[in-house]
CSV table of C-alpha atoms and ligand atoms in Angstrom, one decimal:
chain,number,residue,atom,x,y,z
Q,19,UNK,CA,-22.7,-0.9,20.2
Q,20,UNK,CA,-21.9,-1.8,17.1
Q,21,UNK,CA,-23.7,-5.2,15.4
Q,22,UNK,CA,-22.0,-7.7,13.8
Q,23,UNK,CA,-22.7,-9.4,10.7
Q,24,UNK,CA,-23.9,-12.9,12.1
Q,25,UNK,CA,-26.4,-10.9,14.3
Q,26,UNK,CA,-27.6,-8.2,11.4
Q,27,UNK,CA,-28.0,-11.1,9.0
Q,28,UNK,CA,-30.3,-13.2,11.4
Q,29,UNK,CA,-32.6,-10.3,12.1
Q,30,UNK,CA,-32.8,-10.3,7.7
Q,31,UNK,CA,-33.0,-14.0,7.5
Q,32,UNK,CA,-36.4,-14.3,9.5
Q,33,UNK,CA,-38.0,-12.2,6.7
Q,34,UNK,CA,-37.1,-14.1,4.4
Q,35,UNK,CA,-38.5,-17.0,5.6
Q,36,UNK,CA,-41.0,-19.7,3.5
Q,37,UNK,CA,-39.1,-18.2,0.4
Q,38,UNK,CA,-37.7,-20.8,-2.3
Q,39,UNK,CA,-35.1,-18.8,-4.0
Q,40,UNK,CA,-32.6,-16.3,-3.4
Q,41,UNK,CA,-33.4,-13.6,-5.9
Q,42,UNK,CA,-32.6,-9.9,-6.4
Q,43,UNK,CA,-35.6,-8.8,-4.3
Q,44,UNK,CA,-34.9,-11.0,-1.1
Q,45,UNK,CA,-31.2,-10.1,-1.2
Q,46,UNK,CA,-31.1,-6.7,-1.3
Q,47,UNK,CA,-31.3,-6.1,2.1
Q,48,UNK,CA,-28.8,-8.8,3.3
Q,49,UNK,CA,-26.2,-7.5,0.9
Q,50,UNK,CA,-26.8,-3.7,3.0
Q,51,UNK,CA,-26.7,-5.6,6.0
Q,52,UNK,CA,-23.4,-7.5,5.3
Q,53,UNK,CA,-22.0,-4.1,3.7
Q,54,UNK,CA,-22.6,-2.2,7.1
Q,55,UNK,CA,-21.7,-4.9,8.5
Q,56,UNK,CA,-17.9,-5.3,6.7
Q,57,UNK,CA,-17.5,-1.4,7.0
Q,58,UNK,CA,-17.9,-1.6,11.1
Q,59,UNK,CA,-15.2,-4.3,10.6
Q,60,UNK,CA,-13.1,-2.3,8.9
Q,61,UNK,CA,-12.9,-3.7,5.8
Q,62,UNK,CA,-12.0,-1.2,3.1
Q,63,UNK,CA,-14.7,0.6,1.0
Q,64,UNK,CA,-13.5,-0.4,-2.6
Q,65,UNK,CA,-13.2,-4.5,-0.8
Q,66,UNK,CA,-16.5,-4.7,0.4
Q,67,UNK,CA,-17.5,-3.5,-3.0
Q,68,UNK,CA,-15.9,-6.3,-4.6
Q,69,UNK,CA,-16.9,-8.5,-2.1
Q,70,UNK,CA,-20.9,-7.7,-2.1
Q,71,UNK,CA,-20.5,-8.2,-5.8
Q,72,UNK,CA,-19.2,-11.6,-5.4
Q,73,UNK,CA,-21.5,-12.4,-2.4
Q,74,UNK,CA,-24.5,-11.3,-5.4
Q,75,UNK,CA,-23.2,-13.2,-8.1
Q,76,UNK,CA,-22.5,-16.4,-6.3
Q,77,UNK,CA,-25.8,-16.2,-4.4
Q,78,UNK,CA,-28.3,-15.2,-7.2
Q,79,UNK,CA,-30.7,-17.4,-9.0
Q,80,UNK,CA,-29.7,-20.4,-5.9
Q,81,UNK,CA,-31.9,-22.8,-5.2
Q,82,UNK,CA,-32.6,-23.2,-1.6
Q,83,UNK,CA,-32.2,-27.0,-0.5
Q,84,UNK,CA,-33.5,-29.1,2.7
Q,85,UNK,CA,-34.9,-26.7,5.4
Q,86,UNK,CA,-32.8,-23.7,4.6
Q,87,UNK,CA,-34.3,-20.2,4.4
Q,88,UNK,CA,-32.9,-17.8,1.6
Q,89,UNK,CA,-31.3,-15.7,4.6
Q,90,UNK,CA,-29.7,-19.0,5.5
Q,91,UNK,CA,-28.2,-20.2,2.3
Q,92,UNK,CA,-26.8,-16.3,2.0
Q,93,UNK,CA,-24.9,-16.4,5.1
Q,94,UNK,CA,-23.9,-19.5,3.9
Q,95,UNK,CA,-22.5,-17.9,0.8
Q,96,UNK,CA,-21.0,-15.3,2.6
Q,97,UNK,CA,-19.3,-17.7,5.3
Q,98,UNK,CA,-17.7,-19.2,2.3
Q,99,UNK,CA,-16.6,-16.2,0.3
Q,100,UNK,CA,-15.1,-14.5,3.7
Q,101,UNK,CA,-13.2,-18.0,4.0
Q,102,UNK,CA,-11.9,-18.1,0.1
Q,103,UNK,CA,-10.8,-14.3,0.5
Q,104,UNK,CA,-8.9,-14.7,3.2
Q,105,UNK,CA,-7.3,-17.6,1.9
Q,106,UNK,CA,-9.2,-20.7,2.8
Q,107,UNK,CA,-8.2,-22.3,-0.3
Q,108,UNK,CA,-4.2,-21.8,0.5
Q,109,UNK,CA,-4.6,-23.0,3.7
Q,110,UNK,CA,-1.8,-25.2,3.4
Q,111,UNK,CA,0.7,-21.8,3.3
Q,112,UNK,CA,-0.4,-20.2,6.5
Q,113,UNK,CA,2.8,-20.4,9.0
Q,114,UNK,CA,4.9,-22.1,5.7
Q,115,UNK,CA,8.0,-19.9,4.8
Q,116,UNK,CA,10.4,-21.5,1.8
Q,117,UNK,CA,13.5,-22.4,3.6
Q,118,UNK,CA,14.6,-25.1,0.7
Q,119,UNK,CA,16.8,-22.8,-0.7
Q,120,UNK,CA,20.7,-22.3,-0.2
Q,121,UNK,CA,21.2,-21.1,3.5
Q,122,UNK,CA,21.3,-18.9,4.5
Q,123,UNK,CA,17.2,-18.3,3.9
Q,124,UNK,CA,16.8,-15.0,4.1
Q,125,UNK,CA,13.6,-13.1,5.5
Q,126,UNK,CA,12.8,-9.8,4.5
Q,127,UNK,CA,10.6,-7.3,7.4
Q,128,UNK,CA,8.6,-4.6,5.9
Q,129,UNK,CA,6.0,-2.6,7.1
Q,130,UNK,CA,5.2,0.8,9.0
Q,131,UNK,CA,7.2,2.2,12.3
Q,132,UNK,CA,5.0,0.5,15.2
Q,133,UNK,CA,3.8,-2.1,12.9
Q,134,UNK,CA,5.8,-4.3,15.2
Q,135,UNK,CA,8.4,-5.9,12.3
Q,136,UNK,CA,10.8,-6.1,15.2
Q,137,UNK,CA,8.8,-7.3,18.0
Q,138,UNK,CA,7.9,-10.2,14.8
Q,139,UNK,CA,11.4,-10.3,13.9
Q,140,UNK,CA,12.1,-12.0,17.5
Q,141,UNK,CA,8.8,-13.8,17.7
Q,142,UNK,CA,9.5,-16.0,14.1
Q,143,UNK,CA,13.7,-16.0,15.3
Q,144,UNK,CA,12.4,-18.2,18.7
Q,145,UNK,CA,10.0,-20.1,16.5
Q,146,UNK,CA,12.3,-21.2,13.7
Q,147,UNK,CA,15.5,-21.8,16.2
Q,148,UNK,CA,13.4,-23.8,18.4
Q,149,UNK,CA,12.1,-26.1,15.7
Q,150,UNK,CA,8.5,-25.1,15.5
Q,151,UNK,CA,8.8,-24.4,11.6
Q,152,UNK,CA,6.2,-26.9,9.6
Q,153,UNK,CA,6.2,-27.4,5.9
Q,154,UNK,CA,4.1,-29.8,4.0
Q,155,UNK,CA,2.9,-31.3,7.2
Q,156,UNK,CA,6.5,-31.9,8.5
Q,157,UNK,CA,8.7,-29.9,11.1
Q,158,UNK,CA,11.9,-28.7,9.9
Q,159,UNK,CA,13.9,-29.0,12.5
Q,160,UNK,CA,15.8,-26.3,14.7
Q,161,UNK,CA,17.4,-23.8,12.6
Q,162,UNK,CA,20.5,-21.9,13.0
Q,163,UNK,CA,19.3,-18.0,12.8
Q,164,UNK,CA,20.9,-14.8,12.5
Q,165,UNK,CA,18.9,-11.1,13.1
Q,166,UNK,CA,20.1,-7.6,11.7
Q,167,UNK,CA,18.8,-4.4,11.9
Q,168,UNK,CA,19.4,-1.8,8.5
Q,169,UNK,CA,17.2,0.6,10.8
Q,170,UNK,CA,19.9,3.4,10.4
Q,171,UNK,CA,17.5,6.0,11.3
Q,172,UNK,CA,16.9,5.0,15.3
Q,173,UNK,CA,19.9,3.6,17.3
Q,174,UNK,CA,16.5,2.2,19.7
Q,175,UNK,CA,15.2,0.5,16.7
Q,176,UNK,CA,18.5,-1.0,16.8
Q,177,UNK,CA,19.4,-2.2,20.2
Q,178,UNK,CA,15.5,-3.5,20.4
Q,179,UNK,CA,16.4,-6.1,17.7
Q,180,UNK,CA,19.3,-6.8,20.2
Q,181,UNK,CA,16.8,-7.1,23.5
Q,182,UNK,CA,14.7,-8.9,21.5
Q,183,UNK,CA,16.9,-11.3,20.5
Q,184,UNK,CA,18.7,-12.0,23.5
Q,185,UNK,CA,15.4,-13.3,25.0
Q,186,UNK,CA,15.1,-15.6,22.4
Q,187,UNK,CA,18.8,-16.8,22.3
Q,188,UNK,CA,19.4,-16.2,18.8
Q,189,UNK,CA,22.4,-14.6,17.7
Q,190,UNK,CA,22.5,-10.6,16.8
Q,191,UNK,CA,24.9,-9.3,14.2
Q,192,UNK,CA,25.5,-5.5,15.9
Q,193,UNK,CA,24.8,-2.8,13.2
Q,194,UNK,CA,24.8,1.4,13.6
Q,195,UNK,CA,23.6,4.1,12.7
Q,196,UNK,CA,26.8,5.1,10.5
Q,197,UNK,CA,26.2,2.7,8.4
Q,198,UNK,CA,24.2,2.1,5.4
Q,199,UNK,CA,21.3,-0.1,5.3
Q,200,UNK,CA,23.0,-1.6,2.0
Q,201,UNK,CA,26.5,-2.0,3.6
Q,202,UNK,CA,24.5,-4.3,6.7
Q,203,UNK,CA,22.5,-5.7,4.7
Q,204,UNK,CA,25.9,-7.1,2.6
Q,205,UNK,CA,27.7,-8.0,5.5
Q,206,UNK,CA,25.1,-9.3,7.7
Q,207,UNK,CA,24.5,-11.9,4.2
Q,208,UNK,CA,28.4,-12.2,4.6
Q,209,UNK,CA,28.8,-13.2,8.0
Q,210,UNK,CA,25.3,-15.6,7.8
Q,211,UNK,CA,27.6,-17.5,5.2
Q,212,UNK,CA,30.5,-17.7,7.0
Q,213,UNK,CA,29.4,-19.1,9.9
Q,214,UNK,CA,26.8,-21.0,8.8
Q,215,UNK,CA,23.4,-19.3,9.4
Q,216,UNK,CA,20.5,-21.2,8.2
Q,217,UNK,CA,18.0,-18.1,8.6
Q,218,UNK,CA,19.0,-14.2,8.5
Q,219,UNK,CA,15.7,-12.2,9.3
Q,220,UNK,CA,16.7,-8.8,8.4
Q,221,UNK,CA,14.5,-6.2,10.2
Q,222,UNK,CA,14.2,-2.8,8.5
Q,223,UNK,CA,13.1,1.0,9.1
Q,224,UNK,CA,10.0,1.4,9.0
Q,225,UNK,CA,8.9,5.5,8.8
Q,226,UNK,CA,5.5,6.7,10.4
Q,227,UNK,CA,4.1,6.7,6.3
Q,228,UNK,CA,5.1,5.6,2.8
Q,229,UNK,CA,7.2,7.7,1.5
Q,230,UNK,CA,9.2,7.1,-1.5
Q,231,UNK,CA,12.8,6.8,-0.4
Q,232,UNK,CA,11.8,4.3,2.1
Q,233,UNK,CA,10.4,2.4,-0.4
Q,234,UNK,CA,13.3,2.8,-2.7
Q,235,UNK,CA,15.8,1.9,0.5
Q,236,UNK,CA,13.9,-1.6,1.0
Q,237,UNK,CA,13.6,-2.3,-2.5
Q,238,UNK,CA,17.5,-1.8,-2.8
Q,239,UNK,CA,17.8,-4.2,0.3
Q,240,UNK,CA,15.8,-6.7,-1.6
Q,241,UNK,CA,17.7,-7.0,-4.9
Q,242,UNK,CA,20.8,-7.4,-2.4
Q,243,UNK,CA,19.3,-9.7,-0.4
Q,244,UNK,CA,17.6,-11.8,-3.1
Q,245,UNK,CA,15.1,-13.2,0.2
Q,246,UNK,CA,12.9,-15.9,0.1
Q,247,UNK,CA,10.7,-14.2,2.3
Q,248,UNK,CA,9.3,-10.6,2.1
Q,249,UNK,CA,6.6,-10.2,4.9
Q,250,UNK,CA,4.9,-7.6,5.0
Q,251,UNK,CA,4.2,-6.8,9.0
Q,252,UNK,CA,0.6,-4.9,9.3
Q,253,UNK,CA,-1.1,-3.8,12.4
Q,254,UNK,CA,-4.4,-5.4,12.5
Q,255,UNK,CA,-5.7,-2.3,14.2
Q,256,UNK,CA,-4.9,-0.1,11.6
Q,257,UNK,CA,-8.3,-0.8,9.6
Q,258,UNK,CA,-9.3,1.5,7.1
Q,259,UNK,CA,-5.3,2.3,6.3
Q,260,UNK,CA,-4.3,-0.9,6.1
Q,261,UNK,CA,-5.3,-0.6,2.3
Q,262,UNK,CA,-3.2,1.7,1.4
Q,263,UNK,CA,-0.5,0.9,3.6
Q,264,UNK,CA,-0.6,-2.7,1.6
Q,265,UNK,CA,-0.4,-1.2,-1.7
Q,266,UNK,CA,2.5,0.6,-1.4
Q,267,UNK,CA,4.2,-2.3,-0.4
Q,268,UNK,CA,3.1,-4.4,-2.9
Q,269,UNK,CA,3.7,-1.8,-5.7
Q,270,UNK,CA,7.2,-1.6,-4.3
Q,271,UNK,CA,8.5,-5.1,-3.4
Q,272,UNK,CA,7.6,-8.5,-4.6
Q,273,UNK,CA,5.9,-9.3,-1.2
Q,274,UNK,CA,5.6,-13.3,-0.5
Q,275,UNK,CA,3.1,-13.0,2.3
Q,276,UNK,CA,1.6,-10.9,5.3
Q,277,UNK,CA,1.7,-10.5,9.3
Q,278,UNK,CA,-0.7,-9.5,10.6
Q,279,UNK,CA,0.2,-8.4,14.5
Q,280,UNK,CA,-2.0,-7.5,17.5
Q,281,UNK,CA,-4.8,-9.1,16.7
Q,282,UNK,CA,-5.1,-9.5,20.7
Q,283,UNK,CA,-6.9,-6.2,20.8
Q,284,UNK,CA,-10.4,-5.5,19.2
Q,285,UNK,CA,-9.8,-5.1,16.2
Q,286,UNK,CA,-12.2,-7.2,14.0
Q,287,UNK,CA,-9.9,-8.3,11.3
Q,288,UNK,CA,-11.2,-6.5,8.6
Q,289,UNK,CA,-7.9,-5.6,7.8
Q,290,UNK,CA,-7.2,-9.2,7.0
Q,291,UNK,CA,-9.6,-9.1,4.1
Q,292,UNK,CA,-8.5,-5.8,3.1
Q,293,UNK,CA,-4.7,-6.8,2.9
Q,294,UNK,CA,-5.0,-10.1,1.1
Q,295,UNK,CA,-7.6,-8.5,-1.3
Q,296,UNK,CA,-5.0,-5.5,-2.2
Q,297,UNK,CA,-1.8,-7.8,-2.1
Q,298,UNK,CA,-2.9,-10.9,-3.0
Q,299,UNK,CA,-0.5,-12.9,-0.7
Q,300,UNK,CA,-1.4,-15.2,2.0
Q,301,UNK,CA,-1.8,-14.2,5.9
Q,302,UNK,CA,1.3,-16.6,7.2
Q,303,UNK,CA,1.2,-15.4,10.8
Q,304,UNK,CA,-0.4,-13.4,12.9
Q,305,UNK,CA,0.4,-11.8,16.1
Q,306,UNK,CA,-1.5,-12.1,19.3
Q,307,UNK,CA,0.7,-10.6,21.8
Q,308,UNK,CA,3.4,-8.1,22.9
Q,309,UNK,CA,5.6,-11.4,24.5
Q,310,UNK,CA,7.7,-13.1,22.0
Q,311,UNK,CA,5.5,-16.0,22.2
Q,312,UNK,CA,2.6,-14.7,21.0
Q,313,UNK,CA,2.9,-15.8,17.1
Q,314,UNK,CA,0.6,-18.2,15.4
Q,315,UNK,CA,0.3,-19.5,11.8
Q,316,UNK,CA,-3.1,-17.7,10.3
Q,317,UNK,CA,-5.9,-19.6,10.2
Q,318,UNK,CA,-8.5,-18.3,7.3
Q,319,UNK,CA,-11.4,-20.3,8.8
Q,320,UNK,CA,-11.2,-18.4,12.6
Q,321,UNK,CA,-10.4,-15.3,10.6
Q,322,UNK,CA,-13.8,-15.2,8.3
Q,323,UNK,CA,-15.3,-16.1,12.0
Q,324,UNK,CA,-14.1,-13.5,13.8
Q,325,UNK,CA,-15.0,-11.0,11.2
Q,326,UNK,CA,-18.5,-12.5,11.1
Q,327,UNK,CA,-18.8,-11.6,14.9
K,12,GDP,P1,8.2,-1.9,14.6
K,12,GDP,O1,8.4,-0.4,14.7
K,12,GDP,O2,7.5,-2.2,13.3
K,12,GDP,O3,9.5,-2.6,14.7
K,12,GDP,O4,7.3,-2.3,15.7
K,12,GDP,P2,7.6,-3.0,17.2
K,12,GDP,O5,8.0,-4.4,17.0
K,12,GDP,O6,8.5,-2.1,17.9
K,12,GDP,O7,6.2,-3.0,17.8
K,12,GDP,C1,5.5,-1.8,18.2
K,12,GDP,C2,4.7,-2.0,19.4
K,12,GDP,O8,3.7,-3.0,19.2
K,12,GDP,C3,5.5,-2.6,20.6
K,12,GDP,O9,5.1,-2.0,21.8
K,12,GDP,C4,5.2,-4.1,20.6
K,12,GDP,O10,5.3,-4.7,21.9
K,12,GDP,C5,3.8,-4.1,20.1
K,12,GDP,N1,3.4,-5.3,19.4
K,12,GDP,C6,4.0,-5.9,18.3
K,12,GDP,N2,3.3,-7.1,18.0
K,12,GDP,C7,2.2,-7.2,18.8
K,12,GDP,C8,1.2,-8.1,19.0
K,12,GDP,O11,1.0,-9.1,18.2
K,12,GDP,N3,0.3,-7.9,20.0
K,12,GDP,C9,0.4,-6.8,20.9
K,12,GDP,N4,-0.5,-6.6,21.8
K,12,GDP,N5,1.4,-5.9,20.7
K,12,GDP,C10,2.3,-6.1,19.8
């Protein structure tokens, strides 16, 4: 069994008991504990780094006040750093998408094959036409939204969008695989002005890695597009990877936030700190089950929690 970080840091903070200050000495085994402790979460090597350093430099030289112990006030410090990295202070963006502008808003899917950018393409097409869309504290209202596939690659990819979005009663503009991503992507925009979409979610290929014409095809789609939305859609379970997989994006496409799906298995969320560290977007949604119900605005608070253990 693996230990988390709330239970490795207790066992430190009873050492460090009856001490006044935090100080290099009483630390340094608290900052191995929550460094084991991020890695078995799988948080990224080079984000823990950062974050330990942070975790030192905030908690150094802290005087200890009222009845906590050093070990206390460090958890403290870390509780509050895992919050701020995951976002804590943006809170007010988690689940927001910018719909102000001209319709139709467009929304941008990117991410791996499996990532589940279709699966989320449905879950945020229910969501947004059946009025559950909040901004600054006020609903939006039920929007008129269109869905597209530019997966030329896998005629399934394709008539899952259309599944997908039948169960959700939202219309589907039909696309194939003669096609090119560019030439759906143009008249899918077309036909969402025409009839008077207020949404177009365009779903996308996504390949089993990066690879460079996939990230040349989406960046193609975006300058067409011109979205207000580019989510990047990131397994939660992929840990480790997630890194990498986050900067490629994010090298490639001016991302304006992350989902992060299937957070209903075990995974521990590391990946949540890993993305936002490497992308520096906020988490908007994550994604905590297979049914097309199962989407919820990210919530940086439960997040640093459920990394904690
Ligand atoms: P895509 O290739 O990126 O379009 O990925 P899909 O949308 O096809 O999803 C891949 C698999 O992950 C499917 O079996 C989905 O049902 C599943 N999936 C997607 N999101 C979630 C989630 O939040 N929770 C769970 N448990 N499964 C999910």
């Amino acid at each position: 069994m693996l230990d988390n970080l709330t239970q490795r840091l207790s066992r430190v903070v009873k050492t460090m008991r009856g001490q006044a200050r935090l100080t290099e000495a009483n630390t340094q085994d608290m900052l191995r504990e929550v460094r084991m402790a991020l890695l078995e979460a799988d948080v990224a090597l080079p984000v823990v780094r950062d974050f330990v350093a942070r975790v030192r430099e905030r908690a150094l030289g802290q005087d200890v006040v009222g009845s906590l112990n050093p070990g206390q006030a460090l958890v403290g410090v870390v509780h509050k750093e895992l919050t701020a990295l995951m976002g804590g202070d943006q809170s007010a963006e988690a689940g927001e998408l910018s719909l102000a502008a001209q319709p139709p808003a467009v929304i941008l899917m990117a991410g791996l094959q499996g990532a589940g950018k279709t699966t989320t393409t449905g879950k945020l097409a229910k969501w947004l036409s059946e009025g559950g869309h909040v901004q600054h504290g006020r609903k939006t209202g039920k929007k008129k939204v269109l869905v597209v596939s530019a997966d030329v690659y896998r005629p399934a990819a394709i008539e899952q969008l259309r599944t997908v979005a039948a169960q959700v009663h939202v219309d589907f503009l039909p696309s194939d695989t003669t096609q090119k991503p560019e030439d759906i992507a143009r008249a899918a925009l077309d036909h969402a002005k025409r009839h008077h979409y207020e949404v177009l979610i365009v779903d996308t290929a996504g390949r089993l890695g990066v690879d460079e014409a996939m990230m040349r095809e989406i960046r193609a789609l975006y300058d067409l597009l011109d979205p207000v939305e580019t989510l990047f859609v990131v397994d939660a379970m992929q840990g480790q990877d997630a890194v990498n997989v986050a900067k490629a994006f994010a090298d490639a496409l001016p991302l304006t936030g992350v989902v992060l799906t299937k957070l209903d298995g075990d995974a521990r969320g590391g990946a949540a700190l890993s993305v936002r560290h490497v992308t520096g977007k906020p988490l908007k949604f994550v994604g905590i089950s297979e049914k097309l119900d199962g989407l919820e605005p990210f919530h940086p608070e439960r997040m640093a929690q459920r990394v904690l253990g």
